[in-house]
Amino acid sequence: MQMRNLVVAVLIAVACTDSAGPPLQVPTGQLHFLVQDATAPALLSDTASFYAKVGEDRRVELFYRGLTSDTGEAFFQFEVHAASLLKRPDGSSFQPGDSILITVAVGDPSKFDFTFSPSGLQFNPADPALLKIEYNYSDHDFNQDGVEDSGDVQAESQLAIWRREPPDTLWSKLGTLKHVELDEIEAAILSFTQFAVAW
């Protein structure tokens, strides 16, 4: 519990640092989206759903296909904490014991690109939902110049989780915590829309 609170505090601090000025908005054509490596396993499923419930910690994961029909490695995790749910898409507040069906869909299986629904769902800024993505099966030639070198180290240092409201083409950078040694990236989520890993 203490570690989760520390992670959320760090993510909120990073988000506040990133948003000191006007939010950085970048058109799709100016972002470099993280792509799956050609040797990455296929996805076990490109969608997942679960019920988030007030008063309970719940999460959903997406997996690569394993060597057998069993589930392989997880690459995506979305957590909704007991106090995370704030408002429904219609603006009404959640009450104790309320629940809501959340669905996550991979937008493009070749990229780390996800759409969340229901659109407009809002989370508590004091205890936001948490999105965690593992990119160890990404193409580590991040700048796509045909060789892995210092340019890719620089590109990886700029990786972040970005969001946009489709069909708008402008993306906004979220406060992001990276664990480069684990090929893992995470961000606090305050509302639903489309998310992607990019630099």
C-alpha positions in Angstrom: 0.0 0.0 0.0 2.8 2.4 0.9 4.7 1.6 -2.3 1.6 2.2 -4.4 1.0 5.6 -2.7 4.7 6.5 -3.4 4.3 5.6 -7.1 1.1 7.6 -7.4 2.8 10.5 -5.6 5.7 10.4 -8.0 3.5 10.2 -11.1 1.4 13.1 -9.9 4.6 15.1 -9.2 5.9 14.3 -12.7 2.6 15.2 -14.2 2.7 18.6 -12.3 6.2 19.2 -13.6 5.2 18.4 -17.2 2.2 20.7 -17.0 3.9 23.7 -15.5 3.1 25.6 -18.7 0.5 25.0 -21.4 0.0 21.3 -22.1 2.3 20.1 -24.9 0.2 19.0 -27.8 1.7 17.2 -30.8 0.1 16.1 -34.0 0.2 12.4 -34.8 2.7 13.0 -37.6 5.3 14.4 -35.2 5.3 11.5 -32.7 7.4 8.4 -33.0 5.2 5.5 -31.8 6.8 2.5 -30.0 6.4 -0.6 -32.2 6.4 -4.3 -31.5 9.5 -6.2 -32.6 9.0 -8.4 -35.6 9.9 -11.4 -33.4 7.5 -10.5 -30.6 4.8 -13.2 -29.8 1.3 -12.6 -31.1 -1.1 -11.1 -28.7 -3.3 -13.5 -26.8 -6.2 -11.1 -27.2 -6.5 -7.5 -28.4 -9.3 -6.7 -25.9 -10.1 -7.2 -22.2 -12.9 -6.1 -19.9 -13.5 -6.0 -16.2 -15.8 -4.4 -13.6 -14.2 -1.6 -11.6 -15.9 -1.3 -8.2 -15.9 1.4 -5.6 -14.3 0.1 -2.4 -12.3 -2.7 -4.2 -8.9 -2.7 -5.9 -9.3 -4.3 -9.3 -7.1 -4.7 -12.5 -7.0 -6.0 -16.0 -4.1 -7.4 -18.0 -3.3 -8.1 -21.6 -0.9 -10.9 -22.6 1.3 -12.2 -25.3 0.5 -15.7 -26.6 2.5 -18.4 -24.8 4.4 -21.3 -26.3 1.2 -23.4 -25.7 -2.4 -22.2 -25.6 -1.7 -20.9 -22.1 -1.3 -17.3 -21.4 2.2 -15.9 -22.1 3.9 -12.8 -20.6 1.8 -9.8 -19.6 2.7 -6.6 -21.3 -0.2 -4.3 -20.1 -1.8 -3.7 -16.7 -4.4 -1.3 -15.7 -5.3 -0.9 -12.0 -8.4 0.9 -10.6 -8.0 1.3 -6.8 -10.7 1.2 -4.2 -11.1 5.0 -4.2 -10.2 5.7 -7.8 -13.7 5.9 -9.4 -14.9 9.5 -9.4 -17.5 10.3 -12.1 -19.4 8.4 -14.8 -19.3 9.7 -18.4 -22.6 11.5 -17.8 -21.0 13.4 -14.9 -22.8 11.6 -12.1 -20.7 10.6 -9.0 -20.0 7.1 -8.0 -21.5 5.9 -4.7 -20.2 3.2 -2.4 -20.5 -0.3 -4.0 -21.1 1.1 -7.5 -19.3 -0.6 -10.4 -18.7 0.0 -14.1 -17.6 -2.1 -17.0 -14.3 -1.0 -18.4 -13.0 -2.3 -21.7 -9.4 -1.9 -23.1 -8.7 -2.5 -26.8 -5.4 -2.5 -28.7 -5.8 0.0 -31.5 -2.9 -1.3 -33.7 -1.3 -4.7 -32.8 2.0 -3.5 -34.2 2.1 -0.6 -31.8 1.7 0.1 -28.1 -1.6 1.9 -28.7 -4.8 1.4 -26.6 -8.3 2.7 -26.5 -10.3 2.8 -23.2 -14.0 2.8 -22.7 -16.4 4.1 -21.6 -15.0 7.4 -22.9 -15.3 10.2 -20.4 -15.0 8.1 -17.3 -13.2 10.1 -14.6 -10.9 9.1 -11.8 -10.0 10.6 -8.4 -6.9 12.9 -8.7 -6.0 11.9 -5.1 -6.0 8.2 -6.0 -5.9 7.9 -9.8 -6.0 4.7 -11.9 -2.6 3.4 -12.9 -1.5 2.3 -16.4 1.6 0.1 -16.6 3.1 -1.1 -19.9 6.1 -3.4 -20.4 7.9 -3.0 -23.7 10.6 -5.7 -23.6 9.2 -7.1 -26.8 9.3 -3.7 -28.6 11.7 -3.0 -31.4 14.7 -1.5 -29.5 15.8 0.2 -32.7 13.6 3.1 -31.4 14.6 5.6 -34.1 14.2 3.0 -36.9 17.6 3.8 -38.5 18.6 0.1 -38.8 21.1 -0.1 -36.0 20.8 -0.1 -32.2 23.2 2.6 -30.9 23.4 5.7 -28.7 20.6 7.3 -30.7 18.3 4.6 -29.5 19.4 5.2 -25.9 18.4 8.8 -26.3 15.1 7.9 -27.9 14.3 5.5 -25.1 15.0 8.3 -22.5 12.2 10.3 -24.2 9.6 7.6 -24.2 6.3 8.6 -22.5 2.7 7.7 -22.4 0.6 10.1 -24.6 -3.1 10.6 -24.7 -5.6 12.1 -27.2 -9.4 12.4 -27.6 -10.2 10.8 -31.0 -10.8 11.8 -33.7 -8.6 14.8 -32.7 -5.0 14.3 -34.1 -3.3 16.2 -31.2 -1.6 14.1 -28.5 -0.8 15.4 -25.0 2.1 14.0 -23.0 1.3 12.5 -19.5 3.6 12.5 -16.5 5.4 9.2 -17.0 7.6 7.1 -14.7 10.1 4.9 -16.6 11.9 1.8 -15.3 14.4 1.5 -18.2 16.1 -1.5 -16.7 12.8 -3.3 -16.7 11.5 -2.0 -20.0 8.5 -0.7 -18.2 6.6 2.6 -18.3 3.7 3.8 -16.2 1.3 6.8 -15.8 -1.5 7.9 -13.5 -4.8 8.1 -15.5 -7.5 10.6 -14.7 -9.9 10.0 -17.5 -10.5 7.7 -20.5 -9.5 8.2 -24.0 -6.8 6.8 -26.3 -3.3 6.2 -25.0 0.0 5.3 -26.7 3.7 4.9 -25.9 5.8 7.3 -28.0 8.6 9.8 -28.1 
